[in-house]
Amino acid sequence: MSPLVVLVGPPGSGKSTVAALLSERLHARHRDTDTDVETAAGKPISDIFVDSGEADFRALERAAIVAALADSGEVLSLGGGAILDPDTRADLAGQTVVFLDVSVGEAAKRVGLGVARPLLLGNVRTQLRNLMEARRPLYVEVAKLTVTTDDKTPEQITDEILSQLGARG
């Protein structure tokens, strides 16, 4: 077995919010690998980056993804950079992966300027644009379905995903 749905996308795309709504509608548990990493490390992701570096964070993230993909019947949201790992991309083949796409402007509004996102330090808009340009092909590669989230409520996004997947919730 495997997760019901796996959500991927850049910071500010709505992965965690939409995954929570999907899990309610599908009567399934929501699992977020960023939360799993923080629980395993005993500290926030921003502290992992500062204390140990991105490489250590990515190793913890990979372990969390492997564990999460082994569980069935969940709605899973992955961290924005999870798809950078080729093994993770390979593991996502055959999964029901939904790419939540978002414009740079909308993502910048959603993440704000004061959030603890280590890869967005400095000029948030520029950092988001750079991340999104680099990662977009990887999100598209793993996705069975792409949903643009700009100008949509989380409920509308959830409805669109369920409709396109032919699920009822």
PDB file of C-alpha atoms in Angstrom:
ATOM      1  CA  MET A   1       0.000   0.000   0.000  1.00  0.00           C
ATOM      2  CA  SER A   2       0.977   3.636  -0.196  1.00  0.00           C
ATOM      3  CA  PRO A   3      -0.310   7.102   0.669  1.00  0.00           C
ATOM      4  CA  LEU A   4      -3.638   8.123  -0.862  1.00  0.00           C
ATOM      5  CA  VAL A   5      -2.230  11.398  -2.139  1.00  0.00           C
ATOM      6  CA  VAL A   6       1.199  13.044  -1.923  1.00  0.00           C
ATOM      7  CA  LEU A   7       1.361  16.833  -2.198  1.00  0.00           C
ATOM      8  CA  VAL A   8       4.492  18.573  -3.495  1.00  0.00           C
ATOM      9  CA  GLY A   9       5.208  22.197  -4.301  1.00  0.00           C
ATOM     10  CA  PRO A  10       7.234  25.233  -3.346  1.00  0.00           C
ATOM     11  CA  PRO A  11       6.966  27.118  -0.066  1.00  0.00           C
ATOM     12  CA  GLY A  12       3.684  29.002   0.049  1.00  0.00           C
ATOM     13  CA  SER A  13       1.840  26.702  -2.339  1.00  0.00           C
ATOM     14  CA  GLY A  14      -0.520  25.485   0.398  1.00  0.00           C
ATOM     15  CA  LYS A  15       0.686  21.900   0.817  1.00  0.00           C
ATOM     16  CA  SER A  16       0.085  21.603   4.558  1.00  0.00           C
ATOM     17  CA  THR A  17      -3.239  23.448   4.529  1.00  0.00           C
ATOM     18  CA  VAL A  18      -4.620  21.545   1.550  1.00  0.00           C
ATOM     19  CA  ALA A  19      -3.331  18.209   2.868  1.00  0.00           C
ATOM     20  CA  ALA A  20      -5.208  18.784   6.131  1.00  0.00           C
ATOM     21  CA  LEU A  21      -8.419  19.492   4.206  1.00  0.00           C
ATOM     22  CA  LEU A  22      -7.914  16.492   1.917  1.00  0.00           C
ATOM     23  CA  SER A  23      -7.358  14.238   4.910  1.00  0.00           C
ATOM     24  CA  GLU A  24     -10.629  15.439   6.459  1.00  0.00           C
ATOM     25  CA  ARG A  25     -12.555  14.888   3.244  1.00  0.00           C
ATOM     26  CA  LEU A  26     -10.991  11.472   2.606  1.00  0.00           C
ATOM     27  CA  HIS A  27     -11.279  10.408   6.268  1.00  0.00           C
ATOM     28  CA  ALA A  28      -7.557   9.757   6.339  1.00  0.00           C
ATOM     29  CA  ARG A  29      -4.646  10.843   8.465  1.00  0.00           C
ATOM     30  CA  HIS A  30      -2.490  13.787   7.352  1.00  0.00           C
ATOM     31  CA  ARG A  31       1.239  13.361   7.610  1.00  0.00           C
ATOM     32  CA  ASP A  32       3.738  16.145   6.956  1.00  0.00           C
ATOM     33  CA  THR A  33       7.375  15.114   6.536  1.00  0.00           C
ATOM     34  CA  ASP A  34       8.603  18.506   7.797  1.00  0.00           C
ATOM     35  CA  THR A  35       6.794  17.804  11.079  1.00  0.00           C
ATOM     36  CA  ASP A  36       8.289  14.297  11.147  1.00  0.00           C
ATOM     37  CA  VAL A  37      11.794  15.771  10.706  1.00  0.00           C
ATOM     38  CA  GLU A  38      11.251  18.303  13.503  1.00  0.00           C
ATOM     39  CA  THR A  39       9.953  15.574  15.800  1.00  0.00           C
ATOM     40  CA  ALA A  40      12.893  13.277  15.052  1.00  0.00           C
ATOM     41  CA  ALA A  41      15.447  16.073  15.524  1.00  0.00           C
ATOM     42  CA  GLY A  42      13.705  17.582  18.537  1.00  0.00           C
ATOM     43  CA  LYS A  43      13.982  21.074  17.068  1.00  0.00           C
ATOM     44  CA  PRO A  44      12.611  23.296  14.303  1.00  0.00           C
ATOM     45  CA  ILE A  45      13.919  22.936  10.750  1.00  0.00           C
ATOM     46  CA  SER A  46      15.475  26.399  10.897  1.00  0.00           C
ATOM     47  CA  ASP A  47      17.569  25.250  13.883  1.00  0.00           C
ATOM     48  CA  ILE A  48      18.626  22.074  12.055  1.00  0.00           C
ATOM     49  CA  PHE A  49      19.936  24.225   9.199  1.00  0.00           C
ATOM     50  CA  VAL A  50      21.834  26.521  11.589  1.00  0.00           C
ATOM     51  CA  ASP A  51      23.175  23.778  13.879  1.00  0.00           C
ATOM     52  CA  SER A  52      23.906  21.006  11.380  1.00  0.00           C
ATOM     53  CA  GLY A  53      23.538  22.358   7.850  1.00  0.00           C
ATOM     54  CA  GLU A  54      21.347  21.579   4.882  1.00  0.00           C
ATOM     55  CA  ALA A  55      22.990  18.199   4.180  1.00  0.00           C
ATOM     56  CA  ASP A  56      21.993  16.875   7.616  1.00  0.00           C
ATOM     57  CA  PHE A  57      18.488  18.258   7.184  1.00  0.00           C
ATOM     58  CA  ARG A  58      18.172  16.533   3.788  1.00  0.00           C
ATOM     59  CA  ALA A  59      19.292  13.218   5.320  1.00  0.00           C
ATOM     60  CA  LEU A  60      16.634  13.521   8.036  1.00  0.00           C
ATOM     61  CA  GLU A  61      14.081  14.512   5.390  1.00  0.00           C
ATOM     62  CA  ARG A  62      14.935  11.496   3.236  1.00  0.00           C
ATOM     63  CA  ALA A  63      14.490   9.134   6.198  1.00  0.00           C
ATOM     64  CA  ALA A  64      11.126  10.743   7.008  1.00  0.00           C
ATOM     65  CA  ILE A  65       9.967  10.337   3.401  1.00  0.00           C
ATOM     66  CA  VAL A  66      10.985   6.678   3.243  1.00  0.00           C
ATOM     67  CA  ALA A  67       9.048   5.997   6.454  1.00  0.00           C
ATOM     68  CA  ALA A  68       6.014   7.992   5.301  1.00  0.00           C
ATOM     69  CA  LEU A  69       5.821   6.280   1.913  1.00  0.00           C
ATOM     70  CA  ALA A  70       5.788   2.910   3.678  1.00  0.00           C
ATOM     71  CA  ASP A  71       2.552   3.835   5.485  1.00  0.00           C
ATOM     72  CA  SER A  72      -0.722   3.466   3.671  1.00  0.00           C
ATOM     73  CA  GLY A  73      -3.919   5.398   3.529  1.00  0.00           C
ATOM     74  CA  GLU A  74      -2.508   8.787   4.463  1.00  0.00           C
ATOM     75  CA  VAL A  75      -2.504  12.183   2.829  1.00  0.00           C
ATOM     76  CA  LEU A  76       1.152  13.123   2.731  1.00  0.00           C
ATOM     77  CA  SER A  77       2.684  16.574   2.304  1.00  0.00           C
ATOM     78  CA  LEU A  78       6.387  16.819   1.535  1.00  0.00           C
ATOM     79  CA  GLY A  79       8.731  19.695   2.218  1.00  0.00           C
ATOM     80  CA  GLY A  80       9.323  22.000  -0.721  1.00  0.00           C
ATOM     81  CA  GLY A  81      12.820  20.669  -1.440  1.00  0.00           C
ATOM     82  CA  ALA A  82      12.081  16.976  -0.980  1.00  0.00           C
ATOM     83  CA  ILE A  83      11.987  16.409  -4.736  1.00  0.00           C
ATOM     84  CA  LEU A  84      15.640  17.468  -5.051  1.00  0.00           C
ATOM     85  CA  ASP A  85      16.675  13.952  -4.019  1.00  0.00           C
ATOM     86  CA  PRO A  86      16.726  11.577  -7.019  1.00  0.00           C
ATOM     87  CA  ASP A  87      15.852   8.610  -4.777  1.00  0.00           C
ATOM     88  CA  THR A  88      12.770  10.450  -3.520  1.00  0.00           C
ATOM     89  CA  ARG A  89      11.730  11.244  -7.091  1.00  0.00           C
ATOM     90  CA  ALA A  90      12.147   7.565  -7.967  1.00  0.00           C
ATOM     91  CA  ASP A  91      10.113   6.549  -4.899  1.00  0.00           C
ATOM     92  CA  LEU A  92       7.311   8.893  -5.976  1.00  0.00           C
ATOM     93  CA  ALA A  93       6.915   7.119  -9.311  1.00  0.00           C
ATOM     94  CA  GLY A  94       3.638   5.247  -9.195  1.00  0.00           C
ATOM     95  CA  GLN A  95       2.301   7.390  -6.339  1.00  0.00           C
ATOM     96  CA  THR A  96      -0.634   9.769  -6.695  1.00  0.00           C
ATOM     97  CA  VAL A  97       1.410  12.972  -6.575  1.00  0.00           C
ATOM     98  CA  VAL A  98      -0.221  16.392  -6.862  1.00  0.00           C
ATOM     99  CA  PHE A  99       1.948  19.418  -7.626  1.00  0.00           C
ATOM    100  CA  LEU A 100       0.496  22.561  -6.073  1.00  0.00           C
ATOM    101  CA  ASP A 101       1.795  25.275  -8.357  1.00  0.00           C
ATOM    102  CA  VAL A 102       1.840  28.903  -7.272  1.00  0.00           C
ATOM    103  CA  SER A 103       3.184  32.142  -8.714  1.00  0.00           C
ATOM    104  CA  VAL A 104       6.153  33.832  -7.080  1.00  0.00           C
ATOM    105  CA  GLY A 105       4.018  36.826  -6.090  1.00  0.00           C
ATOM    106  CA  GLU A 106       1.349  34.715  -4.428  1.00  0.00           C
ATOM    107  CA  ALA A 107       3.907  32.505  -2.672  1.00  0.00           C
ATOM    108  CA  ALA A 108       5.714  35.586  -1.334  1.00  0.00           C
ATOM    109  CA  LYS A 109       2.425  36.917   0.081  1.00  0.00           C
ATOM    110  CA  ARG A 110       1.687  33.582   1.743  1.00  0.00           C
ATOM    111  CA  VAL A 111       5.100  32.941   3.309  1.00  0.00           C
ATOM    112  CA  GLY A 112       5.524  36.546   4.413  1.00  0.00           C
ATOM    113  CA  LEU A 113       8.784  38.219   5.243  1.00  0.00           C
ATOM    114  CA  GLY A 114       9.363  37.111   8.802  1.00  0.00           C
ATOM    115  CA  VAL A 115       8.944  33.360   8.679  1.00  0.00           C
ATOM    116  CA  ALA A 116      11.593  30.871   9.717  1.00  0.00           C
ATOM    117  CA  ARG A 117      12.351  29.358   6.319  1.00  0.00           C
ATOM    118  CA  PRO A 118      16.121  28.960   6.055  1.00  0.00           C
ATOM    119  CA  LEU A 119      16.296  28.871   2.256  1.00  0.00           C
ATOM    120  CA  LEU A 120      14.303  32.097   1.940  1.00  0.00           C
ATOM    121  CA  LEU A 121      16.588  34.326   3.972  1.00  0.00           C
ATOM    122  CA  GLY A 122      17.309  37.678   2.362  1.00  0.00           C
ATOM    123  CA  ASN A 123      15.066  38.854  -0.449  1.00  0.00           C
ATOM    124  CA  VAL A 124      12.125  36.458  -0.139  1.00  0.00           C
ATOM    125  CA  ARG A 125      10.732  37.145  -3.614  1.00  0.00           C
ATOM    126  CA  THR A 126      14.106  36.614  -5.319  1.00  0.00           C
ATOM    127  CA  GLN A 127      14.841  33.486  -3.299  1.00  0.00           C
ATOM    128  CA  LEU A 128      11.390  32.073  -4.089  1.00  0.00           C
ATOM    129  CA  ARG A 129      11.798  32.788  -7.790  1.00  0.00           C
ATOM    130  CA  ASN A 130      15.197  31.064  -7.839  1.00  0.00           C
ATOM    131  CA  LEU A 131      13.895  28.049  -5.903  1.00  0.00           C
ATOM    132  CA  MET A 132      10.817  27.746  -8.078  1.00  0.00           C
ATOM    133  CA  GLU A 133      12.734  28.039 -11.351  1.00  0.00           C
ATOM    134  CA  ALA A 134      15.160  25.337 -10.249  1.00  0.00           C
ATOM    135  CA  ARG A 135      12.549  22.987  -8.802  1.00  0.00           C
ATOM    136  CA  ARG A 136       9.561  23.377 -11.162  1.00  0.00           C
ATOM    137  CA  PRO A 137      10.806  20.729 -13.650  1.00  0.00           C
ATOM    138  CA  LEU A 138      11.245  18.271 -10.768  1.00  0.00           C
ATOM    139  CA  TYR A 139       7.748  18.931  -9.408  1.00  0.00           C
ATOM    140  CA  VAL A 140       6.336  18.389 -12.899  1.00  0.00           C
ATOM    141  CA  GLU A 141       8.404  15.207 -13.297  1.00  0.00           C
ATOM    142  CA  VAL A 142       6.888  13.519 -10.230  1.00  0.00           C
ATOM    143  CA  ALA A 143       3.319  14.834 -10.537  1.00  0.00           C
ATOM    144  CA  LYS A 144       0.334  12.987 -11.916  1.00  0.00           C
ATOM    145  CA  LEU A 145      -1.720  16.147 -11.501  1.00  0.00           C
ATOM    146  CA  THR A 146      -0.869  19.852 -11.317  1.00  0.00           C
ATOM    147  CA  VAL A 147      -3.213  22.317  -9.636  1.00  0.00           C
ATOM    148  CA  THR A 148      -2.542  26.051  -9.731  1.00  0.00           C
ATOM    149  CA  THR A 149      -3.367  27.556  -6.360  1.00  0.00           C
ATOM    150  CA  ASP A 150      -3.332  31.291  -7.172  1.00  0.00           C
ATOM    151  CA  ASP A 151      -6.640  33.063  -6.503  1.00  0.00           C
ATOM    152  CA  LYS A 152      -8.195  29.915  -5.014  1.00  0.00           C
ATOM    153  CA  THR A 153      -9.193  29.115  -1.462  1.00  0.00           C
ATOM    154  CA  PRO A 154      -7.817  25.955   0.138  1.00  0.00           C
ATOM    155  CA  GLU A 155     -11.329  24.498  -0.127  1.00  0.00           C
ATOM    156  CA  GLN A 156     -11.465  25.211  -3.884  1.00  0.00           C
ATOM    157  CA  ILE A 157      -8.061  23.596  -4.356  1.00  0.00           C
ATOM    158  CA  THR A 158      -9.178  20.554  -2.377  1.00  0.00           C
ATOM    159  CA  ASP A 159     -12.363  20.276  -4.458  1.00  0.00           C
ATOM    160  CA  GLU A 160     -10.339  20.499  -7.667  1.00  0.00           C
ATOM    161  CA  ILE A 161      -7.929  17.768  -6.555  1.00  0.00           C
ATOM    162  CA  LEU A 162     -10.728  15.433  -5.516  1.00  0.00           C
ATOM    163  CA  SER A 163     -12.628  16.094  -8.729  1.00  0.00           C
ATOM    164  CA  GLN A 164      -9.605  15.475 -10.936  1.00  0.00           C
ATOM    165  CA  LEU A 165      -8.675  12.324  -9.032  1.00  0.00           C
ATOM    166  CA  GLY A 166     -12.247  11.088  -9.236  1.00  0.00           C
ATOM    167  CA  ALA A 167     -12.402  10.822  -5.449  1.00  0.00           C
ATOM    168  CA  ARG A 168     -15.390  11.641  -3.332  1.00  0.00           C
ATOM    169  CA  GLY A 169     -14.969  13.430  -0.089  1.00  0.00           C
TER     170      GLY A 169
END
